[in-house]
Short mmCIF file of C-alpha atoms in Angstrom, two decimals:
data_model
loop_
_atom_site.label_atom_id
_atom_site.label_comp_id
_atom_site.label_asym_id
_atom_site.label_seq_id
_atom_site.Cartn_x
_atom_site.Cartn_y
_atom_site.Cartn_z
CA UNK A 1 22.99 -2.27 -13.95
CA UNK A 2 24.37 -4.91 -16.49
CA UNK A 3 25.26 -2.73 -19.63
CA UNK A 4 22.70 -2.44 -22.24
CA UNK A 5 25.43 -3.76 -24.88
CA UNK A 6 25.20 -7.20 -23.28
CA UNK A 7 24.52 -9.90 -26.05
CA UNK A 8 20.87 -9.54 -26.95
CA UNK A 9 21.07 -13.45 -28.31
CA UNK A 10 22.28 -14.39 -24.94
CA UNK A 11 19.88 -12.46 -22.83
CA UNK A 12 16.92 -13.67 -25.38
CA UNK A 13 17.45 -16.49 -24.99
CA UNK A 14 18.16 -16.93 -21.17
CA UNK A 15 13.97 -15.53 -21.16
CA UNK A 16 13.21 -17.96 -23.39
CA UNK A 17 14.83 -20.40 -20.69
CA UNK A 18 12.43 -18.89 -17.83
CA UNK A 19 9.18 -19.27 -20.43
CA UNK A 20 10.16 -22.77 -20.88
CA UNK A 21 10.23 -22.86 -17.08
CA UNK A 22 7.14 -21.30 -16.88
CA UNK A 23 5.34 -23.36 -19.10
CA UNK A 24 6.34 -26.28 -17.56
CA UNK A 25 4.83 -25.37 -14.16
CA UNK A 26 1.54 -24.51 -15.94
CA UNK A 27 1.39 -27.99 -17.05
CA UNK A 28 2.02 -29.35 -13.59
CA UNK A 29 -0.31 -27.63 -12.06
CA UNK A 30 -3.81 -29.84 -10.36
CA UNK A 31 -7.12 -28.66 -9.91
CA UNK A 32 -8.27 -28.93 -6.79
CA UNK A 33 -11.67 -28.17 -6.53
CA UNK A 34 -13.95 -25.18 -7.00
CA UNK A 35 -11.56 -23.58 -9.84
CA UNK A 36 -8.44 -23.60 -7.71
CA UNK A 37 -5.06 -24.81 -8.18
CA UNK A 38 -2.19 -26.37 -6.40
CA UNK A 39 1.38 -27.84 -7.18
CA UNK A 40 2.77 -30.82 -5.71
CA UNK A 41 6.64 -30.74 -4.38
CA UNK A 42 7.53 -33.42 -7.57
CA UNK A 43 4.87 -35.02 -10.20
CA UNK A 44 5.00 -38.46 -8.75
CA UNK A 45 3.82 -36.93 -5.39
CA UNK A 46 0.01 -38.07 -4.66
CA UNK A 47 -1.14 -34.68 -3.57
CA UNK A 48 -0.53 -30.59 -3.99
CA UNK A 49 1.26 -28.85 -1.20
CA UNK A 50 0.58 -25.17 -0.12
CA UNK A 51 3.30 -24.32 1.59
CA UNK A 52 5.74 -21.44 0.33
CA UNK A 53 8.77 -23.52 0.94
CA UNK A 54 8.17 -26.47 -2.02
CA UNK A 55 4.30 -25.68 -2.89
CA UNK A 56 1.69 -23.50 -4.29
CA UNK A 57 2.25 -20.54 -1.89
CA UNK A 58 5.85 -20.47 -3.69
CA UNK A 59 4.95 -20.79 -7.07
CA UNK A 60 2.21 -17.67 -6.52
CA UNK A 61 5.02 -15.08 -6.77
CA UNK A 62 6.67 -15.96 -9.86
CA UNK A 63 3.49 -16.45 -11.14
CA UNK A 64 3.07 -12.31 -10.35
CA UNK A 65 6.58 -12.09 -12.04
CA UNK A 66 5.76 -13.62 -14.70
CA UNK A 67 2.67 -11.68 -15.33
CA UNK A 68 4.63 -8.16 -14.84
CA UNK A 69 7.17 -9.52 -16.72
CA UNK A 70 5.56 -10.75 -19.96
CA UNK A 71 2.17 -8.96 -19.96
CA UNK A 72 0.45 -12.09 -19.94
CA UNK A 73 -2.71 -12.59 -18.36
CA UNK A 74 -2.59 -16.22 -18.28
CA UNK A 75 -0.56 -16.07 -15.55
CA UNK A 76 -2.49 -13.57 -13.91
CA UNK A 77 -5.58 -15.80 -14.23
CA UNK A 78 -3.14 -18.80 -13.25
CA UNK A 79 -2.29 -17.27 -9.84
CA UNK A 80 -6.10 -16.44 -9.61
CA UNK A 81 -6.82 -19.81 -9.49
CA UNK A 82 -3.54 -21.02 -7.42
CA UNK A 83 -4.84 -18.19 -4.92
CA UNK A 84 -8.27 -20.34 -4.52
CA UNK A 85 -6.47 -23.40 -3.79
CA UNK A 86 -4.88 -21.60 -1.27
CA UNK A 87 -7.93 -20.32 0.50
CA UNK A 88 -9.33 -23.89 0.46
CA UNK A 89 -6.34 -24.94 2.09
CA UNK A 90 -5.93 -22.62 4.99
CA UNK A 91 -8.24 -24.11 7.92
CA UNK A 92 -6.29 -27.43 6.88
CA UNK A 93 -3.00 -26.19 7.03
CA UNK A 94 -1.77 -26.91 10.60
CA UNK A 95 1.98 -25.22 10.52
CA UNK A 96 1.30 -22.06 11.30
CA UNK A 97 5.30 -20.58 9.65
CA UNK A 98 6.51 -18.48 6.89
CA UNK A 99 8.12 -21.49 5.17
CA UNK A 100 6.14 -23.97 6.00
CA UNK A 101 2.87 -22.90 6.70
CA UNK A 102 0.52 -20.25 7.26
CA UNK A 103 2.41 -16.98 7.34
CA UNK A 104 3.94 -17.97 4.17
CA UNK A 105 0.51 -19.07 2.51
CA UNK A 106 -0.78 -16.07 4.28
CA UNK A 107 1.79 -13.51 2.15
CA UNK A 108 0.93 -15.12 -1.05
CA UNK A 109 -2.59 -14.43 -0.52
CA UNK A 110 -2.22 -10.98 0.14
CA UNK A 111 0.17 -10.12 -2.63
CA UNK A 112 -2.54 -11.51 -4.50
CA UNK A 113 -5.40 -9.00 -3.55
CA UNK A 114 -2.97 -5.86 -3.92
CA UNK A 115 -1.79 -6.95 -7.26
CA UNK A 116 -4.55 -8.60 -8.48
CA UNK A 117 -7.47 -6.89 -6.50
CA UNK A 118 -9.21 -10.33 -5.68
CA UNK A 119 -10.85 -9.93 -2.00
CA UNK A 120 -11.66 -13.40 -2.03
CA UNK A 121 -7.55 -13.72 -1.49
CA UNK A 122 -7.32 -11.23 0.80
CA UNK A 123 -9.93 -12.32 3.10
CA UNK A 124 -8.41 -15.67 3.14
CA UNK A 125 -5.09 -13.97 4.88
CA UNK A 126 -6.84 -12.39 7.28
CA UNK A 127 -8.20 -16.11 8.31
CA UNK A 128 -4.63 -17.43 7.90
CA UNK A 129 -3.40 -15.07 9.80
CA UNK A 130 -6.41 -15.10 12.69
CA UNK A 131 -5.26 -18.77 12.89
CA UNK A 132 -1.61 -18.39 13.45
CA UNK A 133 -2.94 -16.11 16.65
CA UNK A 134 -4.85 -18.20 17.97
CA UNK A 135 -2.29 -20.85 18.08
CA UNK A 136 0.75 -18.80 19.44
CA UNK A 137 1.24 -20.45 23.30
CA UNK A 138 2.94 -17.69 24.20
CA UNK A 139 6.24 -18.77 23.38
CA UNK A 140 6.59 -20.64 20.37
CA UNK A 141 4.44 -22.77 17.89
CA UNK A 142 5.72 -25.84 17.67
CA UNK A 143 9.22 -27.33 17.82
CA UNK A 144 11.23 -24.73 15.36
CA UNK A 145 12.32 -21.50 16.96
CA UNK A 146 14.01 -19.84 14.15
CA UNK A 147 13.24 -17.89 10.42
CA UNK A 148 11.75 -20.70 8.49
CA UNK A 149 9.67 -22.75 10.76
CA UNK A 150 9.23 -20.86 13.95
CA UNK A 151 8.87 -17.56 15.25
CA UNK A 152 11.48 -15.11 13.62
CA UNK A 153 9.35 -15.96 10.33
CA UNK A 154 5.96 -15.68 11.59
CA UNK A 155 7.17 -12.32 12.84
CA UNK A 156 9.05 -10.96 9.97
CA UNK A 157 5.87 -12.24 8.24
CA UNK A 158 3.35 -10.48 10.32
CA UNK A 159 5.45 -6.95 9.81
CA UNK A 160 5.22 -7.15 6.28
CA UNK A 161 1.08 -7.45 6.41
CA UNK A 162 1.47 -4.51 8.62
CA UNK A 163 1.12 -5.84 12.35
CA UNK A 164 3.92 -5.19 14.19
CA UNK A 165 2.42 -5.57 17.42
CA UNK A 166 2.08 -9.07 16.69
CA UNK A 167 5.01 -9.33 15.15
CA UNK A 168 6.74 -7.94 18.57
CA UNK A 169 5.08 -10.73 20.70
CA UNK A 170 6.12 -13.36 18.40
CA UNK A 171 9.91 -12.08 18.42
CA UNK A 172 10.31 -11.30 22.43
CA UNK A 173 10.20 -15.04 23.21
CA UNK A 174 13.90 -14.74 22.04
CA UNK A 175 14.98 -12.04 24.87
CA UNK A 176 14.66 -14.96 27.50
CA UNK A 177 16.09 -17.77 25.20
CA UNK A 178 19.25 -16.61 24.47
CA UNK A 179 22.11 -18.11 25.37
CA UNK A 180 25.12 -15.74 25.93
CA UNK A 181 28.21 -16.59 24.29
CA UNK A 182 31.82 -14.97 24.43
CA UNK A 183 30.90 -12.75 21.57
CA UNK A 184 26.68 -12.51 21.88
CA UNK A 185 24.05 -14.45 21.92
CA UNK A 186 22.39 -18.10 20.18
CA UNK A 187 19.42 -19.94 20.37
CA UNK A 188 18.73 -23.66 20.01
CA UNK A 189 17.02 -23.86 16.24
CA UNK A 190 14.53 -26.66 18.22
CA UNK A 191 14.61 -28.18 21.66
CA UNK A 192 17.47 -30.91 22.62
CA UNK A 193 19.89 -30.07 20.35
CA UNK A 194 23.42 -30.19 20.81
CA UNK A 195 24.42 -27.90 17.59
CA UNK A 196 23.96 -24.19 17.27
CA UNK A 197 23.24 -23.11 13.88
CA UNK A 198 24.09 -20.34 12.69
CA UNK A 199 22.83 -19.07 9.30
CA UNK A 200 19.98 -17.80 8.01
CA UNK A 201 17.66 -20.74 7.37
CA UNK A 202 17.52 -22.55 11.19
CA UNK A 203 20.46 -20.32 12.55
CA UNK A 204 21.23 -17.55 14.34
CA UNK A 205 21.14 -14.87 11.71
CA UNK A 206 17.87 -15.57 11.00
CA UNK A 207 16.63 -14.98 13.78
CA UNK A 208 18.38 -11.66 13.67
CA UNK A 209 16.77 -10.52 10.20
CA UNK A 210 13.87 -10.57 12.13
CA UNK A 211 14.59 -8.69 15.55
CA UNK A 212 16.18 -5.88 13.54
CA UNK A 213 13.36 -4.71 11.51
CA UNK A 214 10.66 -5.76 14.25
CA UNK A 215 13.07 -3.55 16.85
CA UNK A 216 12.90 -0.70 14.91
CA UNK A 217 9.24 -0.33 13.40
CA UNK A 218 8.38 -0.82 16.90
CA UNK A 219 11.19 1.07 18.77
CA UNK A 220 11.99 -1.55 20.87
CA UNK A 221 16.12 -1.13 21.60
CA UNK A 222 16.12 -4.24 23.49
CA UNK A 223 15.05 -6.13 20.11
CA UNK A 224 17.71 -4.17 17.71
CA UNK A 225 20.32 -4.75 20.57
CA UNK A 226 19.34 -8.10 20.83
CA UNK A 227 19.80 -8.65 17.19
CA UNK A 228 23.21 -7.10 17.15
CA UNK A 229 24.25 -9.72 19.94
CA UNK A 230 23.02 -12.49 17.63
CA UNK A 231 25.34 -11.13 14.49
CA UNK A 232 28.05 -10.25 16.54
CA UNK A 233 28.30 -14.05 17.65
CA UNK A 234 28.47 -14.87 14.48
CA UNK A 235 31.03 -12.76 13.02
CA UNK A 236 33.30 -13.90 15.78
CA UNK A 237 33.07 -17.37 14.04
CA UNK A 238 34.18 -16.14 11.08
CA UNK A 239 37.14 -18.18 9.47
CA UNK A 240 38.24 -16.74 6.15
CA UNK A 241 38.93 -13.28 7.25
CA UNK A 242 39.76 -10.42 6.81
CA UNK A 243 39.00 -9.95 3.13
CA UNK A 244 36.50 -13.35 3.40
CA UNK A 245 33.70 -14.02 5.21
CA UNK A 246 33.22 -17.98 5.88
CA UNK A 247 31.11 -19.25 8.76
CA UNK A 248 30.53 -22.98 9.76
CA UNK A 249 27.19 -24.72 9.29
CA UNK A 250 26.80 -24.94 13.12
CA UNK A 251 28.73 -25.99 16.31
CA UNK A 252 29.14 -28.85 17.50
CA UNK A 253 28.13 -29.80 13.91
CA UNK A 254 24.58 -30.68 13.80
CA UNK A 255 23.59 -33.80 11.68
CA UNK A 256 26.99 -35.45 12.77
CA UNK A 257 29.79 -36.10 9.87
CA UNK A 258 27.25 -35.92 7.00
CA UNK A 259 26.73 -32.54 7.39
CA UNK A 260 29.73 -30.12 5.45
CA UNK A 261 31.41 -28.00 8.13
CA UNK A 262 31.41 -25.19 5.61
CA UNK A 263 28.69 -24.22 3.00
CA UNK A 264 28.09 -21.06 0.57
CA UNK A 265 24.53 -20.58 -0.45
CA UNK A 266 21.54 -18.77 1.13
CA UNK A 267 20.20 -20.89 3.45
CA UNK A 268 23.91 -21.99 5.42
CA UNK A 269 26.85 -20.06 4.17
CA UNK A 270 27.55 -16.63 3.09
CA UNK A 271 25.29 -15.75 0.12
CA UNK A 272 22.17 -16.10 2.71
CA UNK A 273 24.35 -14.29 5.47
CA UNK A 274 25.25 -10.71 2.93
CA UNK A 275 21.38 -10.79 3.02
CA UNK A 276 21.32 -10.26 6.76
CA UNK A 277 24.26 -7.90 6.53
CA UNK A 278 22.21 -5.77 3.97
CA UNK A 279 19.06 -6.08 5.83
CA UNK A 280 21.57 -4.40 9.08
CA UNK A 281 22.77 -1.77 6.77
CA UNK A 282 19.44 -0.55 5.78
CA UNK A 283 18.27 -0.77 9.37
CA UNK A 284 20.99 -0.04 11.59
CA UNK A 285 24.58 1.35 10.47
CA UNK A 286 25.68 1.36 6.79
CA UNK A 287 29.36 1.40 7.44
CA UNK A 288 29.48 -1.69 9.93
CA UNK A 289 27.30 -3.66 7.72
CA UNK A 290 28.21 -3.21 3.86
CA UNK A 291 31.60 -4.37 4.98
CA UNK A 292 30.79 -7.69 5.97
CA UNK A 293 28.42 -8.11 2.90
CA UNK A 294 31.33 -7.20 0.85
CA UNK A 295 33.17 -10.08 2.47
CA UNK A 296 30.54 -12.44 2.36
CA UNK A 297 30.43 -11.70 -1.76
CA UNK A 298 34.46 -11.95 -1.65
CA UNK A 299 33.81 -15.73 -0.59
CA UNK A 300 31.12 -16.52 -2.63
CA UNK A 301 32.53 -15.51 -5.97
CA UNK A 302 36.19 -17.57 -5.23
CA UNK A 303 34.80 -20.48 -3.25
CA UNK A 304 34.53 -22.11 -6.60
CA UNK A 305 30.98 -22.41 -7.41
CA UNK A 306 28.69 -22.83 -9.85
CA UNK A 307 31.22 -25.72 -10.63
CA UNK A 308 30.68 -29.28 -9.05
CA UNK A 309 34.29 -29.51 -7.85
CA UNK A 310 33.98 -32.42 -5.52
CA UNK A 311 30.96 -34.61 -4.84
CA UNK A 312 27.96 -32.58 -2.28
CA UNK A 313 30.16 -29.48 -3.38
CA UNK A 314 27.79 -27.94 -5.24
CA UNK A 315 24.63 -29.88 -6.28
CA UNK A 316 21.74 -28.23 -6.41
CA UNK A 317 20.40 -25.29 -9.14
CA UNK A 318 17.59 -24.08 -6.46
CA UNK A 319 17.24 -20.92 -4.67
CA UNK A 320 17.21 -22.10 -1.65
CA UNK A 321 20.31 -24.28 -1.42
CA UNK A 322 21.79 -23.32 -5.08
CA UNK A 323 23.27 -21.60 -7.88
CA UNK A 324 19.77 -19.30 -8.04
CA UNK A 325 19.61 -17.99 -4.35
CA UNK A 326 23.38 -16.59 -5.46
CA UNK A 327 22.29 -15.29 -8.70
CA UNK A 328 19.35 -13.29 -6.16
CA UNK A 329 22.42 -11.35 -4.32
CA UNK A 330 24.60 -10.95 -7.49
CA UNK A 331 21.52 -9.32 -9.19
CA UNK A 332 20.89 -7.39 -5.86
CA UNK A 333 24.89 -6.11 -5.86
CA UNK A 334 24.68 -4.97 -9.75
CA UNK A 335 21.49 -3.00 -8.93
CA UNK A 336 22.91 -1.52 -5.58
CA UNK A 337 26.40 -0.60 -6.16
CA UNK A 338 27.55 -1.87 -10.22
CA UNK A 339 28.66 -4.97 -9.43
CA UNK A 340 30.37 -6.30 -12.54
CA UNK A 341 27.82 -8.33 -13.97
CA UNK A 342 30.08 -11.42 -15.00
CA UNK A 343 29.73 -13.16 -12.24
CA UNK A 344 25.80 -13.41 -12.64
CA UNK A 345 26.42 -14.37 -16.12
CA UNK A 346 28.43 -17.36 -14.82
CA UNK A 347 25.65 -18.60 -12.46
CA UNK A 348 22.93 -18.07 -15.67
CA UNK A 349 25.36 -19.98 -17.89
CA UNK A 350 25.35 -22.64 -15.37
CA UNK A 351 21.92 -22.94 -14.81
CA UNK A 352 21.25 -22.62 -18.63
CA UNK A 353 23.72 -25.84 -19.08
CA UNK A 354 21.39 -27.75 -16.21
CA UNK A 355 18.36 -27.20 -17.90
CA UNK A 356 16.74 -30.25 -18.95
CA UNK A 357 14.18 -29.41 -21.81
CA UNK A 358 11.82 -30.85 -23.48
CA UNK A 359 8.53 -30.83 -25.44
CA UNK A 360 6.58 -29.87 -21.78
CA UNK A 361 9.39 -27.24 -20.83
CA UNK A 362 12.28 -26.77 -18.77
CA UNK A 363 13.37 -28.07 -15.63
CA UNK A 364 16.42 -29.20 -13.10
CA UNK A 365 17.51 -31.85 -11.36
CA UNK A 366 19.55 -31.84 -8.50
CA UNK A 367 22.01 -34.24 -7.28
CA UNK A 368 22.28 -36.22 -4.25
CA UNK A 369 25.93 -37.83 -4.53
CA UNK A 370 24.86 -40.44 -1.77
CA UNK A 371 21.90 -41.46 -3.24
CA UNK A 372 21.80 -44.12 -6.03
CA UNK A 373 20.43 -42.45 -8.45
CA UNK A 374 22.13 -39.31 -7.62
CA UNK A 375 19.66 -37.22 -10.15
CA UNK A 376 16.58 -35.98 -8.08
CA UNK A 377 13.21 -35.83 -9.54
CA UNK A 378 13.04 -32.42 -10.57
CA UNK A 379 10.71 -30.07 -8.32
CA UNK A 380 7.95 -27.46 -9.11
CA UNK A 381 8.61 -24.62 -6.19
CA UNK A 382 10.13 -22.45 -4.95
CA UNK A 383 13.10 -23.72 -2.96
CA UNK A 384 14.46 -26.56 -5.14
CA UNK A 385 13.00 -26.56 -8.37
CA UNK A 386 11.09 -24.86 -11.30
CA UNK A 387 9.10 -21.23 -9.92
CA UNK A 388 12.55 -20.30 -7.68
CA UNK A 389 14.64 -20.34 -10.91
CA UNK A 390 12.73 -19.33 -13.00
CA UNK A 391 11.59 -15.99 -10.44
CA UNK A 392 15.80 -15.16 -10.75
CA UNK A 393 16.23 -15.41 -14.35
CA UNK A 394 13.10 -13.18 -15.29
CA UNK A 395 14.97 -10.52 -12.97
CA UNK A 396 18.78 -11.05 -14.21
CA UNK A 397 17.00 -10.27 -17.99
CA UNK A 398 15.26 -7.48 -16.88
CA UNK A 399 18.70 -6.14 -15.56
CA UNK A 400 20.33 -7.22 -18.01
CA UNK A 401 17.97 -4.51 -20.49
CA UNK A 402 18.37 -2.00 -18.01
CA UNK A 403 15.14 -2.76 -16.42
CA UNK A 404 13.77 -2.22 -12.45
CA UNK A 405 15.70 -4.52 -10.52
CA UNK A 406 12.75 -4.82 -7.61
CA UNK A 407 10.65 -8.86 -7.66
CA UNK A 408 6.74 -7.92 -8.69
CA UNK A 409 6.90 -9.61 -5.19
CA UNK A 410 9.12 -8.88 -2.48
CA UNK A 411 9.80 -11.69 0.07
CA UNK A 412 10.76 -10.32 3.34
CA UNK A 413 14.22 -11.55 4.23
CA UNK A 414 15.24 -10.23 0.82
CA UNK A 415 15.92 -6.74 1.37
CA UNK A 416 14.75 -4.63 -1.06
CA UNK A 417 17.28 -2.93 -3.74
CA UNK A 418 18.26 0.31 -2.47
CA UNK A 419 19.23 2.52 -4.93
CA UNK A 420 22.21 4.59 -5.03
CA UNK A 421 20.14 8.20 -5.79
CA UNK A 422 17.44 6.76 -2.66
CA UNK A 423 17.38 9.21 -0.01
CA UNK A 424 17.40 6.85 2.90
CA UNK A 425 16.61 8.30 6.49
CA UNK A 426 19.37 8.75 8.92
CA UNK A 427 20.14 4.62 10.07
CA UNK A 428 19.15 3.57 13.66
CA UNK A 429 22.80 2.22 15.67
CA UNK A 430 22.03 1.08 19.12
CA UNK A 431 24.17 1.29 21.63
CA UNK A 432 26.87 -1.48 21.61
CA UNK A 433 26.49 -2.02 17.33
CA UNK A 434 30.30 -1.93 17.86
CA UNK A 435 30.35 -5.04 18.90
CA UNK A 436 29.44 -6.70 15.45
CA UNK A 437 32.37 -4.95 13.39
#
């Protein structure tokens, strides 16, 4: 935990930060019909969007933090009403994935009725969720084969609502995929692609946060070994070891030249891999596992970042491609194993020095160094803009009072914090886990 002797000024005022946020979002939000809410990706868009990724599906869970957080039930009543413009949305919604679709609106939804005890919500999963059956051809559902937009996702989606038959039939497509490699296995991220990705966004190690846990609430071996082929391929790419952990963004490099051979946030370098690598440990074998997250964190912390060293360095604030998906894993190492916490306080620092505030709130704006202008319109959800920071501060200042360090709202490739005095059951190592050390 962050010591309880941390500056109270500092910490105060990092919440007041997240209210600002907070507030800021309320004031964006549209009513769309019937008392509900949604969120469009920016103000100037036309319309709300429910997906998780950059819409109101997002924004429900730090809604939920918020709520736990300040004992506030206008954000209780707020995610209420964002719930109902989710329902309306669902026979609409034709992506049926965890990011980008129905899974994801589907989890919202649900965390809603437990939380909130609103049936409405939860009967509107179950039809979200009877919909991304029925469209399932077998193999896929659509073009994406991979965590955010294809069928790792819907499957590490379906687990956490507590099917994990269905989340086995949408992961064993990937037994026949799989492409062998001198180390393991990859998978195409869509079809006709030259580049193999290999993080945990498109790549390969998302697809493996997914087998793991499906392969062992199900006992399928062929899943966890499967998975363990997938990370071992990637740890064979690894370039910065043995005290680093740096893997490219993909190979050949997809997207060409304009695409940075090397990146270290969550969704294509190494603070998105240690998530994997935690998610293994939990599952599989602590000692092969921890390791690798302890490299991954090695990287992160002297790669340079929060600071914009170089233009398309480091541009972005969000948790999905910025400083707030690191500040999830810092928080995640002080819980777990006492991190020093002055690390986090760097990335809070940062994002505190982004913040743009004004009489509506707070927000960020990210940069685009080949755009002219280069400052984004600033965004409401959860990947780029307003409810993903503001989520990671309201946990760094609970921490930072000694507080619990779990979300009000777990998302499932986000292992959950476990603690040091947990009594964890004996891990699960397949045959052949070797292979990934």
């Amino acid at each position: 935990m962050i010591p309880k002797d941390a500056e109270n000024t500092a910490v105060d005022e990092v919440e007041e930060l997240a209210a600002d946020a907070l507030r800021r979002l309320l004031v964006q939000a549209r009513d769309v019909g019937d008392g509900g809410l949604g969120w469009p990706e920016r103000p100037s868009d036309a319309a709300p969007e429910a997906m998780y990724y950059n819409g109101t599906a997002g924004i429900v869970p730090t809604l939920l933090e918020a709520w736990r957080h300040f004992d506030d039930d206008r954000y209780a009543d707020t995610a209420l009403r964002a719930a109902r413009g989710l329902a309306s949305a669902v026979e609409e919604t034709e992506d049926s994935s965890l990011y980008f679709g129905l899974t994801g609106m589907a989890l919202a939804l649900h965390a809603v009725r437990d939380q909130l005890g609103d049936a409405h919500a939860g009967a509107a999963a179950e039809r979200a969720m009877a919909l991304v059956r029925s469209r399932f051809d077998g193999t896929r559902w659509g073009e994406l084969f991979e965590l955010m937009g294809g069928n790792a996702g819907i499957g590490l989606g379906a687990l956490a609502l507590g099917d994990t038959e269905f989340a086995v039939r949408a992961v064993e497509p990937y037994l026949d995929a799989a492409e062998r490699t001198a180390a393991g296995v990859q998978w195409p991220h869509r079809p006709g692609v030259p580049g193999r990705m290999h993080h945990i966004s498109h790549g390969t190690l998302g697809i493996v946060i997914a087998l793991a846990p499906i392969g062992v609430a199900s006992g399928r071996a062929d899943l966890t070994e499967l998975a363990l082929a997938g990370a071992a391929d990637v740890v064979s790419r690894d370039e910065a070891g043995p005290d680093g952990f740096l893997v490219p963004h993909s190979d050949p490099r997809h997207g060409g030249e304009l695409t940075a051979r090397h990146n270290y946030g969550w969704c294509h370098g190494p603070a998105g891999d240690a998530q994997v690598f935690r998610l293994l440990r939990d599952a599989l074998d602590d000692s092969v596992w921890s390791a690798l997250a302890d490299r991954c964190w090695h990287t992160v912390t002297r790669s340079g970042l929060p600071e914009r060293l170089s233009p398309g360095f480091w541009d972005n604030n969000g948790r999905c491609c910025g400083t707030a998906g690191v500040l999830a894993l810092a928080c995640d190492r002080i819980a777990e194993q006492g991190d020093s916490p002055d690390f986090a306080r760097v990335l809070v620092a940062d994002l505190a020095a982004h913040a743009i505030r004004d009489a509506d709130g707070a927000r960020w704006s990210n940069v685009e160094h080949r755009a002219t202008p280069s400052e984004l319109e600033p965004e409401t959800g959860w990947a780029m803009g307003n409810a993903g920071i503001a989520r990671e501060l309201l946990r760094w200042v609970r921490l930072s009072r000694g507080g619990a360090p779990d979300y009000a709202f777990a998302w499932p490739d986000q292992p959950a914090v476990r603690r040091a005095d947990s009594q964890a059951t004996e891990p699960i190592r397949p045959a052949g886990a070797e292979a990934a050390s």
